[in-house]
Structures are given as structure tokens and as C-alpha cells.
Amino acid sequence: MLTKRIIPCLDIKNGRTVKGINFVDLRDAGDPVELAEIYANSGADELVFLDISATEERRKTLADLVYRVAEKVNIPFTVGGGISSIEDVDILLHNGADKVSINSSAVKNPQLINDLSAKFGSQCIVVAIDAKLIDGEWIVHLVGGKVPTEIRLFDWAKEVEERGAGEILFTSMDNDGTKDGFANEALAKLSTELNIPIIASGGAGNMQHFTDTFIDGKADAALAASVFHFKEIEIVDLKKELKANGIPVRL
């Protein structure tokens, strides 16, 4: 069985790491380069950086951040936020990112997934999907969860896979920041219906939640932010706990 991955997520705004609840009420969580180095040295398998306030003119800022992170870490890292073209991806990969994450731009222009996958390889294209449970249906939201669509999560996830995405990063907006656990029912359905890895995001509050998402949610990786940023869970302790529960991890 493939080892399960633990991925700290750093939401970046104005060059700083921030964390909120249900996508709002942001608070400062530190310098992203310093945090990246700490995580790389403490057992994280990968890192994800999301520029949550990305706009066209900030692309150079993000590229500089990517370059500084690449100098400090020796584990794969994914960068997302405001990416909408082959040129954007080229800049970020050239500066040291291993993968890129696209979200709103993929929904607005699904062909982008095909184009990026063809140019750079599916292994470095992650499609992030933010969804909320509305009247019993998981509905995709855009622009950092602010804009609802009429797209259903499972339909979109299948299309994303068919278009060449290498992974899906699924965030439950209902669970995000609540520390009540991941949306394991939806995750299990995604993992069962798709053949590409699914990264669980939104809701981590304790070590048991990680165990549950790997067993019940069938997730391939688990992403979290505040429990790591504010040292509520140490990654090395988490991995020992997972291993004790029979979950394969890299120690």
C-alpha cells in the first residue's frame, strides 16, 4: 500500500501565513518561508502554498516566495492562487515549485486542465475543489469559497480527472477551521469513483481525525493548517500515532 501523506497548508496573504474559520476571520500565523523550513525538517511529506488574495500583479511576489521556499526545503511543494495560464505555471515551476494548484480558473476554463497537463505532465497539476453541502448536494464554490456555482462536486471531480489532473485537493467548506473532522463520506465517494489521489482538507482538529480520514474517508493525503501552525499537533507525533493504527506513513 502507498504511504499516506501529511501536508501542512500555508494560506498566504500579503506575504504572510494566515488562518481562518470557514474561509473568514483570518489571523496571522507566521512567516511562510520559516514555517516551510520547520515543516520540512519535522516530517511533513509535502507542503501546499495558497495565495488566497492572488491577483495578476502579485504573480511576481508569489514567484519570489516560491524561490525562497525552494532554497529551504527538500520536500515537494505545491503552489496555488490566481494561476490561469501556461505562462503562470512556467514561472512558478521555474522558480522551484513541484506542482501547481488551480481552482476557479479551471472551472471558468476547463480546457486549462488539458493544456497544463499536456504541457507539464499530469503529475504536477492539482485541481483544488472547494465545496459546500447545500440541500443534500455538494456544490462547488469559487473565489476562495465566496461564489457558489451550479456545479456538483462529483460530476466536476470526474471531469477534472478525465481532463488530465494528477490529484484533487478537496476542501469541505462546512468543515474548514471547525476542528470537527474531515468530510469523510464525501471523501470516500471521491476516492471510490476516481483513480487519482484525493487530498482531504478542512476540519482537522486532533490525531483521530487523520486516522479517520485515511480509514473511513479513504484519502490518499491529509492537509491541515492551524493544528500545525499553532503547534496543537506535532507531525512526528501524528505519524507515530498513524503507524500505531496500521496506517502506512513515512517516518
Short mmCIF file of N, CA and C in Angstrom, two decimals, residues 12-177:
data_model
loop_
_atom_site.label_atom_id
_atom_site.label_comp_id
_atom_site.label_asym_id
_atom_site.label_seq_id
_atom_site.Cartn_x
_atom_site.Cartn_y
_atom_site.Cartn_z
N ILE A 12 -1.46 32.12 2.09
CA ILE A 12 -0.62 33.31 2.05
C ILE A 12 -1.46 34.53 1.69
N LYS A 13 -1.31 35.59 2.49
CA LYS A 13 -1.94 36.86 2.17
C LYS A 13 -0.94 37.97 2.49
N ASN A 14 -0.64 38.78 1.48
CA ASN A 14 0.34 39.87 1.63
C ASN A 14 1.67 39.36 2.20
N GLY A 15 2.08 38.17 1.73
CA GLY A 15 3.38 37.65 2.11
C GLY A 15 3.45 36.96 3.45
N ARG A 16 2.32 36.87 4.17
CA ARG A 16 2.29 36.22 5.49
C ARG A 16 1.37 35.01 5.45
N THR A 17 1.62 34.08 6.37
CA THR A 17 0.73 32.93 6.52
C THR A 17 -0.45 33.34 7.40
N VAL A 18 -1.68 33.01 6.94
CA VAL A 18 -2.87 33.34 7.72
C VAL A 18 -3.75 32.11 7.86
N LYS A 19 -4.65 32.14 8.84
CA LYS A 19 -5.60 31.03 9.01
C LYS A 19 -6.93 31.57 9.50
N GLY A 20 -8.01 31.04 8.93
CA GLY A 20 -9.34 31.48 9.35
C GLY A 20 -10.25 30.30 9.67
N ILE A 21 -11.53 30.60 9.84
CA ILE A 21 -12.56 29.58 10.09
C ILE A 21 -13.65 29.76 9.04
N ASN A 22 -14.01 28.66 8.37
CA ASN A 22 -14.99 28.72 7.28
C ASN A 22 -14.62 29.79 6.25
N PHE A 23 -13.33 29.90 5.99
CA PHE A 23 -12.77 30.79 4.97
C PHE A 23 -12.79 32.28 5.36
N VAL A 24 -13.14 32.61 6.62
CA VAL A 24 -13.13 34.02 7.04
C VAL A 24 -12.43 34.17 8.39
N ASP A 25 -12.42 35.39 8.96
CA ASP A 25 -11.79 35.69 10.25
C ASP A 25 -10.32 35.27 10.27
N LEU A 26 -9.54 35.85 9.36
CA LEU A 26 -8.14 35.45 9.22
C LEU A 26 -7.28 36.02 10.35
N ARG A 27 -6.30 35.21 10.81
CA ARG A 27 -5.31 35.71 11.76
C ARG A 27 -3.92 35.29 11.32
N ASP A 28 -2.93 36.05 11.73
CA ASP A 28 -1.56 35.82 11.29
C ASP A 28 -1.00 34.54 11.92
N ALA A 29 -0.28 33.76 11.09
CA ALA A 29 0.29 32.50 11.60
C ALA A 29 1.79 32.40 11.33
N GLY A 30 2.41 33.49 10.86
CA GLY A 30 3.86 33.47 10.75
C GLY A 30 4.41 33.65 9.35
N ASP A 31 5.74 33.64 9.28
CA ASP A 31 6.46 33.80 8.01
C ASP A 31 6.45 32.49 7.24
N PRO A 32 5.97 32.49 5.99
CA PRO A 32 5.82 31.24 5.25
C PRO A 32 7.13 30.50 4.98
N VAL A 33 8.21 31.24 4.76
CA VAL A 33 9.49 30.57 4.48
C VAL A 33 10.01 29.87 5.73
N GLU A 34 9.90 30.56 6.87
CA GLU A 34 10.33 29.95 8.14
C GLU A 34 9.48 28.71 8.45
N LEU A 35 8.17 28.85 8.29
CA LEU A 35 7.29 27.71 8.56
C LEU A 35 7.59 26.54 7.64
N ALA A 36 7.83 26.84 6.36
CA ALA A 36 8.13 25.78 5.39
C ALA A 36 9.35 24.98 5.82
N GLU A 37 10.38 25.69 6.25
CA GLU A 37 11.62 25.02 6.67
C GLU A 37 11.38 24.15 7.90
N ILE A 38 10.62 24.68 8.85
CA ILE A 38 10.30 23.91 10.06
C ILE A 38 9.55 22.63 9.69
N TYR A 39 8.53 22.75 8.84
CA TYR A 39 7.75 21.58 8.45
C TYR A 39 8.58 20.56 7.69
N ALA A 40 9.43 21.03 6.79
CA ALA A 40 10.27 20.11 6.01
C ALA A 40 11.20 19.31 6.92
N ASN A 41 11.63 19.95 8.01
CA ASN A 41 12.56 19.29 8.94
C ASN A 41 11.85 18.47 10.00
N SER A 42 10.51 18.57 10.05
CA SER A 42 9.79 17.87 11.13
C SER A 42 8.87 16.76 10.62
N GLY A 43 9.10 16.32 9.37
CA GLY A 43 8.40 15.13 8.90
C GLY A 43 7.26 15.32 7.94
N ALA A 44 6.98 16.56 7.53
CA ALA A 44 5.93 16.76 6.53
C ALA A 44 6.33 16.08 5.23
N ASP A 45 5.37 15.51 4.53
CA ASP A 45 5.66 14.83 3.27
C ASP A 45 5.66 15.79 2.10
N GLU A 46 4.79 16.80 2.17
CA GLU A 46 4.69 17.82 1.14
C GLU A 46 4.20 19.09 1.80
N LEU A 47 4.23 20.18 1.05
CA LEU A 47 3.66 21.45 1.50
C LEU A 47 2.75 21.99 0.42
N VAL A 48 1.75 22.75 0.84
CA VAL A 48 0.89 23.45 -0.11
C VAL A 48 0.86 24.92 0.28
N PHE A 49 1.12 25.79 -0.70
CA PHE A 49 1.03 27.24 -0.50
C PHE A 49 -0.11 27.76 -1.36
N LEU A 50 -1.05 28.45 -0.75
CA LEU A 50 -2.17 29.02 -1.49
C LEU A 50 -2.20 30.52 -1.27
N ASP A 51 -1.96 31.28 -2.34
CA ASP A 51 -2.05 32.74 -2.26
C ASP A 51 -3.53 33.10 -2.34
N ILE A 52 -4.14 33.31 -1.18
CA ILE A 52 -5.60 33.44 -1.14
C ILE A 52 -6.07 34.82 -1.60
N SER A 53 -5.12 35.75 -1.81
CA SER A 53 -5.52 37.06 -2.32
C SER A 53 -4.83 37.35 -3.65
N ALA A 54 -4.53 36.29 -4.38
CA ALA A 54 -3.75 36.43 -5.61
C ALA A 54 -4.47 37.27 -6.66
N THR A 55 -3.72 38.17 -7.23
CA THR A 55 -4.20 38.90 -8.40
C THR A 55 -3.05 38.95 -9.38
N GLU A 56 -3.33 39.40 -10.57
CA GLU A 56 -2.34 39.37 -11.64
C GLU A 56 -1.01 40.03 -11.23
N GLU A 57 -1.10 41.19 -10.57
CA GLU A 57 0.13 41.91 -10.25
C GLU A 57 0.93 41.28 -9.13
N ARG A 58 0.31 40.33 -8.41
CA ARG A 58 1.02 39.65 -7.32
C ARG A 58 1.79 38.42 -7.78
N ARG A 59 1.67 38.08 -9.05
CA ARG A 59 2.34 36.87 -9.52
C ARG A 59 3.85 36.90 -9.26
N LYS A 60 4.47 38.09 -9.46
CA LYS A 60 5.91 38.20 -9.24
C LYS A 60 6.24 38.00 -7.77
N THR A 61 5.38 38.53 -6.89
CA THR A 61 5.59 38.36 -5.46
C THR A 61 5.56 36.88 -5.09
N LEU A 62 4.59 36.17 -5.62
CA LEU A 62 4.47 34.74 -5.32
C LEU A 62 5.66 33.97 -5.88
N ALA A 63 6.12 34.34 -7.07
CA ALA A 63 7.28 33.66 -7.67
C ALA A 63 8.51 33.83 -6.79
N ASP A 64 8.67 35.01 -6.22
CA ASP A 64 9.80 35.27 -5.32
C ASP A 64 9.70 34.41 -4.06
N LEU A 65 8.48 34.30 -3.52
CA LEU A 65 8.25 33.45 -2.35
C LEU A 65 8.59 31.99 -2.67
N VAL A 66 8.14 31.52 -3.82
CA VAL A 66 8.43 30.15 -4.25
C VAL A 66 9.94 29.92 -4.30
N TYR A 67 10.66 30.87 -4.87
CA TYR A 67 12.11 30.75 -4.98
C TYR A 67 12.76 30.64 -3.59
N ARG A 68 12.30 31.47 -2.65
CA ARG A 68 12.88 31.46 -1.30
C ARG A 68 12.54 30.17 -0.56
N VAL A 69 11.34 29.64 -0.78
CA VAL A 69 10.95 28.37 -0.16
C VAL A 69 11.79 27.22 -0.74
N ALA A 70 11.95 27.23 -2.07
CA ALA A 70 12.70 26.16 -2.74
C ALA A 70 14.13 26.06 -2.21
N GLU A 71 14.69 27.18 -1.81
CA GLU A 71 16.05 27.18 -1.27
C GLU A 71 16.13 26.50 0.10
N LYS A 72 14.99 26.45 0.79
CA LYS A 72 15.00 25.98 2.18
C LYS A 72 14.46 24.56 2.39
N VAL A 73 13.68 24.04 1.44
CA VAL A 73 13.03 22.75 1.68
C VAL A 73 13.47 21.69 0.67
N ASN A 74 13.36 20.44 1.11
CA ASN A 74 13.76 19.31 0.26
C ASN A 74 12.60 18.33 0.06
N ILE A 75 11.38 18.83 0.24
CA ILE A 75 10.19 18.01 0.00
C ILE A 75 9.35 18.70 -1.07
N PRO A 76 8.49 17.95 -1.76
CA PRO A 76 7.68 18.57 -2.83
C PRO A 76 6.75 19.64 -2.27
N PHE A 77 6.57 20.71 -3.05
CA PHE A 77 5.57 21.68 -2.63
C PHE A 77 4.77 22.19 -3.82
N THR A 78 3.51 22.43 -3.49
CA THR A 78 2.50 22.85 -4.47
C THR A 78 2.16 24.32 -4.22
N VAL A 79 1.96 25.06 -5.30
CA VAL A 79 1.62 26.47 -5.18
C VAL A 79 0.33 26.76 -5.94
N GLY A 80 -0.57 27.51 -5.33
CA GLY A 80 -1.82 27.85 -6.00
C GLY A 80 -2.25 29.27 -5.68
N GLY A 81 -3.19 29.76 -6.46
CA GLY A 81 -3.73 31.09 -6.24
C GLY A 81 -3.54 31.96 -7.46
N GLY A 82 -4.63 32.23 -8.17
CA GLY A 82 -4.56 33.15 -9.30
C GLY A 82 -3.87 32.61 -10.54
N ILE A 83 -3.67 31.31 -10.60
CA ILE A 83 -3.00 30.72 -11.77
C ILE A 83 -4.02 30.49 -12.87
N SER A 84 -3.75 31.06 -14.05
CA SER A 84 -4.75 30.94 -15.12
C SER A 84 -4.15 30.71 -16.50
N SER A 85 -2.84 30.47 -16.57
CA SER A 85 -2.22 30.30 -17.89
C SER A 85 -0.99 29.42 -17.82
N ILE A 86 -0.56 28.94 -18.97
CA ILE A 86 0.68 28.17 -19.08
C ILE A 86 1.85 29.02 -18.59
N GLU A 87 1.83 30.30 -18.92
CA GLU A 87 2.92 31.20 -18.51
C GLU A 87 3.02 31.29 -16.98
N ASP A 88 1.88 31.40 -16.29
CA ASP A 88 1.88 31.44 -14.82
C ASP A 88 2.57 30.21 -14.25
N VAL A 89 2.19 29.05 -14.78
CA VAL A 89 2.74 27.79 -14.28
C VAL A 89 4.23 27.70 -14.58
N ASP A 90 4.60 28.10 -15.77
CA ASP A 90 6.01 28.07 -16.19
C ASP A 90 6.88 28.86 -15.21
N ILE A 91 6.40 30.04 -14.82
CA ILE A 91 7.15 30.90 -13.90
C ILE A 91 7.32 30.22 -12.54
N LEU A 92 6.24 29.65 -12.02
CA LEU A 92 6.28 29.05 -10.68
C LEU A 92 7.14 27.79 -10.66
N LEU A 93 7.01 26.94 -11.67
CA LEU A 93 7.84 25.73 -11.73
C LEU A 93 9.31 26.10 -11.92
N HIS A 94 9.56 27.11 -12.73
CA HIS A 94 10.93 27.58 -12.97
C HIS A 94 11.56 28.09 -11.68
N ASN A 95 10.74 28.65 -10.79
CA ASN A 95 11.24 29.18 -9.52
C ASN A 95 11.35 28.12 -8.42
N GLY A 96 10.93 26.89 -8.73
CA GLY A 96 11.17 25.81 -7.77
C GLY A 96 9.97 25.04 -7.28
N ALA A 97 8.75 25.47 -7.64
CA ALA A 97 7.56 24.69 -7.24
C ALA A 97 7.59 23.33 -7.94
N ASP A 98 7.05 22.31 -7.27
CA ASP A 98 6.98 20.97 -7.86
C ASP A 98 5.63 20.74 -8.55
N LYS A 99 4.59 21.36 -7.99
CA LYS A 99 3.24 21.22 -8.54
C LYS A 99 2.53 22.56 -8.45
N VAL A 100 1.47 22.70 -9.22
CA VAL A 100 0.62 23.88 -9.10
C VAL A 100 -0.82 23.42 -8.83
N SER A 101 -1.54 24.29 -8.14
CA SER A 101 -2.95 24.02 -7.84
C SER A 101 -3.81 25.08 -8.52
N ILE A 102 -4.80 24.62 -9.28
CA ILE A 102 -5.74 25.55 -9.91
C ILE A 102 -7.15 25.24 -9.40
N ASN A 103 -7.98 26.27 -9.35
CA ASN A 103 -9.31 26.12 -8.77
C ASN A 103 -10.33 26.88 -9.62
N SER A 104 -10.55 28.15 -9.31
CA SER A 104 -11.54 28.94 -10.05
C SER A 104 -11.25 28.99 -11.55
N SER A 105 -9.97 29.12 -11.90
CA SER A 105 -9.61 29.23 -13.32
C SER A 105 -9.95 27.96 -14.08
N ALA A 106 -9.90 26.80 -13.40
CA ALA A 106 -10.23 25.53 -14.05
C ALA A 106 -11.73 25.43 -14.31
N VAL A 107 -12.54 25.94 -13.38
CA VAL A 107 -13.98 25.90 -13.56
C VAL A 107 -14.39 26.85 -14.70
N LYS A 108 -13.78 28.03 -14.72
CA LYS A 108 -14.11 29.01 -15.75
C LYS A 108 -13.62 28.59 -17.13
N ASN A 109 -12.50 27.86 -17.17
CA ASN A 109 -11.91 27.42 -18.43
C ASN A 109 -11.37 26.00 -18.26
N PRO A 110 -12.28 24.99 -18.32
CA PRO A 110 -11.86 23.61 -18.09
C PRO A 110 -10.74 23.14 -19.02
N GLN A 111 -10.66 23.72 -20.22
CA GLN A 111 -9.61 23.35 -21.17
C GLN A 111 -8.21 23.62 -20.59
N LEU A 112 -8.13 24.53 -19.63
CA LEU A 112 -6.86 24.83 -18.99
C LEU A 112 -6.23 23.58 -18.38
N ILE A 113 -7.07 22.71 -17.81
CA ILE A 113 -6.55 21.46 -17.22
C ILE A 113 -5.88 20.62 -18.30
N ASN A 114 -6.55 20.46 -19.43
CA ASN A 114 -5.97 19.70 -20.54
C ASN A 114 -4.65 20.31 -20.99
N ASP A 115 -4.64 21.64 -21.14
CA ASP A 115 -3.47 22.33 -21.67
C ASP A 115 -2.28 22.20 -20.72
N LEU A 116 -2.53 22.41 -19.43
CA LEU A 116 -1.43 22.32 -18.45
C LEU A 116 -0.91 20.90 -18.32
N SER A 117 -1.83 19.95 -18.33
CA SER A 117 -1.43 18.55 -18.22
C SER A 117 -0.59 18.12 -19.42
N ALA A 118 -0.99 18.58 -20.61
CA ALA A 118 -0.25 18.24 -21.83
C ALA A 118 1.14 18.88 -21.82
N LYS A 119 1.23 20.10 -21.32
CA LYS A 119 2.49 20.84 -21.34
C LYS A 119 3.46 20.38 -20.25
N PHE A 120 2.95 20.19 -19.04
CA PHE A 120 3.82 19.96 -17.89
C PHE A 120 3.73 18.54 -17.31
N GLY A 121 2.73 17.77 -17.73
CA GLY A 121 2.53 16.43 -17.16
C GLY A 121 1.51 16.45 -16.05
N SER A 122 0.65 15.45 -16.02
CA SER A 122 -0.43 15.43 -15.03
C SER A 122 0.10 15.38 -13.60
N GLN A 123 1.31 14.85 -13.43
CA GLN A 123 1.84 14.68 -12.07
C GLN A 123 2.02 16.00 -11.33
N CYS A 124 2.09 17.12 -12.06
CA CYS A 124 2.27 18.39 -11.35
C CYS A 124 1.05 19.29 -11.42
N ILE A 125 -0.10 18.73 -11.83
CA ILE A 125 -1.33 19.53 -11.91
C ILE A 125 -2.33 19.04 -10.85
N VAL A 126 -2.54 19.87 -9.85
CA VAL A 126 -3.52 19.58 -8.79
C VAL A 126 -4.73 20.49 -9.02
N VAL A 127 -5.92 19.90 -9.03
CA VAL A 127 -7.12 20.74 -9.10
C VAL A 127 -7.75 20.78 -7.71
N ALA A 128 -7.83 22.00 -7.17
CA ALA A 128 -8.46 22.20 -5.87
C ALA A 128 -9.95 22.44 -6.07
N ILE A 129 -10.74 21.78 -5.24
CA ILE A 129 -12.19 21.95 -5.31
C ILE A 129 -12.71 22.31 -3.92
N ASP A 130 -13.32 23.48 -3.81
CA ASP A 130 -13.97 23.90 -2.57
C ASP A 130 -15.47 23.66 -2.74
N ALA A 131 -16.06 22.91 -1.83
CA ALA A 131 -17.48 22.60 -1.98
C ALA A 131 -18.20 22.68 -0.64
N LYS A 132 -19.50 22.94 -0.75
CA LYS A 132 -20.35 23.09 0.43
C LYS A 132 -21.59 22.23 0.24
N LEU A 133 -22.05 21.61 1.30
CA LEU A 133 -23.24 20.78 1.25
C LEU A 133 -24.48 21.67 1.31
N ILE A 134 -25.25 21.70 0.22
CA ILE A 134 -26.45 22.53 0.14
C ILE A 134 -27.63 21.66 -0.28
N ASP A 135 -28.62 21.57 0.60
CA ASP A 135 -29.82 20.75 0.33
C ASP A 135 -29.43 19.33 -0.11
N GLY A 136 -28.45 18.77 0.60
CA GLY A 136 -28.06 17.38 0.34
C GLY A 136 -27.13 17.17 -0.84
N GLU A 137 -26.73 18.26 -1.50
CA GLU A 137 -25.82 18.15 -2.65
C GLU A 137 -24.53 18.94 -2.37
N TRP A 138 -23.40 18.34 -2.71
CA TRP A 138 -22.14 19.05 -2.59
C TRP A 138 -22.00 19.97 -3.81
N ILE A 139 -21.95 21.29 -3.55
CA ILE A 139 -21.90 22.28 -4.62
C ILE A 139 -20.54 22.99 -4.61
N VAL A 140 -19.95 23.08 -5.80
CA VAL A 140 -18.64 23.71 -5.97
C VAL A 140 -18.76 25.23 -5.80
N HIS A 141 -17.80 25.83 -5.07
CA HIS A 141 -17.73 27.27 -4.88
C HIS A 141 -16.40 27.79 -5.41
N LEU A 142 -16.40 29.06 -5.84
CA LEU A 142 -15.21 29.67 -6.41
C LEU A 142 -14.75 30.89 -5.61
N VAL A 143 -13.61 31.43 -6.04
CA VAL A 143 -13.04 32.65 -5.46
C VAL A 143 -12.91 32.53 -3.94
N GLY A 144 -12.15 31.52 -3.50
CA GLY A 144 -11.97 31.33 -2.07
C GLY A 144 -13.25 31.01 -1.34
N GLY A 145 -14.16 30.33 -2.03
CA GLY A 145 -15.41 29.91 -1.40
C GLY A 145 -16.50 30.96 -1.37
N LYS A 146 -16.25 32.11 -2.00
CA LYS A 146 -17.23 33.20 -1.93
C LYS A 146 -18.36 33.09 -2.95
N VAL A 147 -18.11 32.41 -4.07
CA VAL A 147 -19.07 32.42 -5.17
C VAL A 147 -19.60 31.00 -5.44
N PRO A 148 -20.88 30.73 -5.16
CA PRO A 148 -21.44 29.41 -5.44
C PRO A 148 -21.66 29.22 -6.95
N THR A 149 -21.53 27.99 -7.40
CA THR A 149 -21.84 27.66 -8.79
C THR A 149 -23.05 26.72 -8.78
N GLU A 150 -23.38 26.20 -9.94
CA GLU A 150 -24.41 25.16 -10.01
C GLU A 150 -23.77 23.80 -10.27
N ILE A 151 -22.45 23.73 -10.13
CA ILE A 151 -21.71 22.51 -10.45
C ILE A 151 -21.68 21.58 -9.24
N ARG A 152 -21.94 20.32 -9.50
CA ARG A 152 -21.90 19.32 -8.42
C ARG A 152 -20.49 18.75 -8.28
N LEU A 153 -20.09 18.57 -7.05
CA LEU A 153 -18.74 18.11 -6.73
C LEU A 153 -18.32 16.87 -7.51
N PHE A 154 -19.13 15.82 -7.47
CA PHE A 154 -18.70 14.54 -8.03
C PHE A 154 -18.65 14.57 -9.55
N ASP A 155 -19.56 15.32 -10.16
CA ASP A 155 -19.51 15.49 -11.62
C ASP A 155 -18.24 16.22 -12.03
N TRP A 156 -17.94 17.29 -11.31
CA TRP A 156 -16.76 18.09 -11.63
C TRP A 156 -15.46 17.29 -11.39
N ALA A 157 -15.43 16.55 -10.29
CA ALA A 157 -14.24 15.75 -9.98
C ALA A 157 -13.95 14.73 -11.09
N LYS A 158 -14.99 14.09 -11.61
CA LYS A 158 -14.79 13.12 -12.70
C LYS A 158 -14.28 13.81 -13.95
N GLU A 159 -14.84 14.98 -14.25
CA GLU A 159 -14.39 15.72 -15.44
C GLU A 159 -12.93 16.15 -15.30
N VAL A 160 -12.58 16.59 -14.11
CA VAL A 160 -11.21 17.01 -13.81
C VAL A 160 -10.23 15.87 -14.07
N GLU A 161 -10.59 14.69 -13.61
CA GLU A 161 -9.73 13.52 -13.82
C GLU A 161 -9.60 13.23 -15.32
N GLU A 162 -10.73 13.25 -16.02
CA GLU A 162 -10.72 12.94 -17.46
C GLU A 162 -9.89 13.95 -18.25
N ARG A 163 -9.82 15.18 -17.76
CA ARG A 163 -9.08 16.23 -18.46
C ARG A 163 -7.57 16.19 -18.18
N GLY A 164 -7.16 15.36 -17.22
CA GLY A 164 -5.73 15.18 -17.02
C GLY A 164 -5.14 15.64 -15.71
N ALA A 165 -5.99 16.00 -14.74
CA ALA A 165 -5.45 16.37 -13.43
C ALA A 165 -4.77 15.17 -12.78
N GLY A 166 -3.70 15.43 -12.04
CA GLY A 166 -2.98 14.34 -11.38
C GLY A 166 -3.48 14.07 -9.98
N GLU A 167 -4.09 15.07 -9.35
CA GLU A 167 -4.61 14.95 -7.99
C GLU A 167 -5.77 15.92 -7.81
N ILE A 168 -6.60 15.63 -6.82
CA ILE A 168 -7.65 16.56 -6.42
C ILE A 168 -7.46 16.91 -4.95
N LEU A 169 -7.49 18.20 -4.68
CA LEU A 169 -7.46 18.69 -3.31
C LEU A 169 -8.88 19.15 -2.96
N PHE A 170 -9.58 18.32 -2.17
CA PHE A 170 -10.98 18.62 -1.85
C PHE A 170 -11.09 19.24 -0.47
N THR A 171 -11.61 20.47 -0.44
CA THR A 171 -11.86 21.15 0.83
C THR A 171 -13.35 21.25 1.08
N SER A 172 -13.78 20.70 2.21
CA SER A 172 -15.17 20.91 2.64
C SER A 172 -15.25 22.25 3.35
N MET A 173 -15.99 23.17 2.75
CA MET A 173 -16.15 24.50 3.37
C MET A 173 -16.90 24.42 4.70
N ASP A 174 -17.77 23.43 4.83
CA ASP A 174 -18.53 23.26 6.07
C ASP A 174 -17.61 22.86 7.22
N ASN A 175 -16.56 22.11 6.90
CA ASN A 175 -15.66 21.59 7.93
C ASN A 175 -14.47 22.49 8.19
N ASP A 176 -14.14 23.36 7.22
CA ASP A 176 -12.92 24.16 7.28
C ASP A 176 -12.81 24.96 8.57
N GLY A 177 -11.72 24.75 9.31
CA GLY A 177 -11.44 25.50 10.52
C GLY A 177 -12.25 25.13 11.74
#
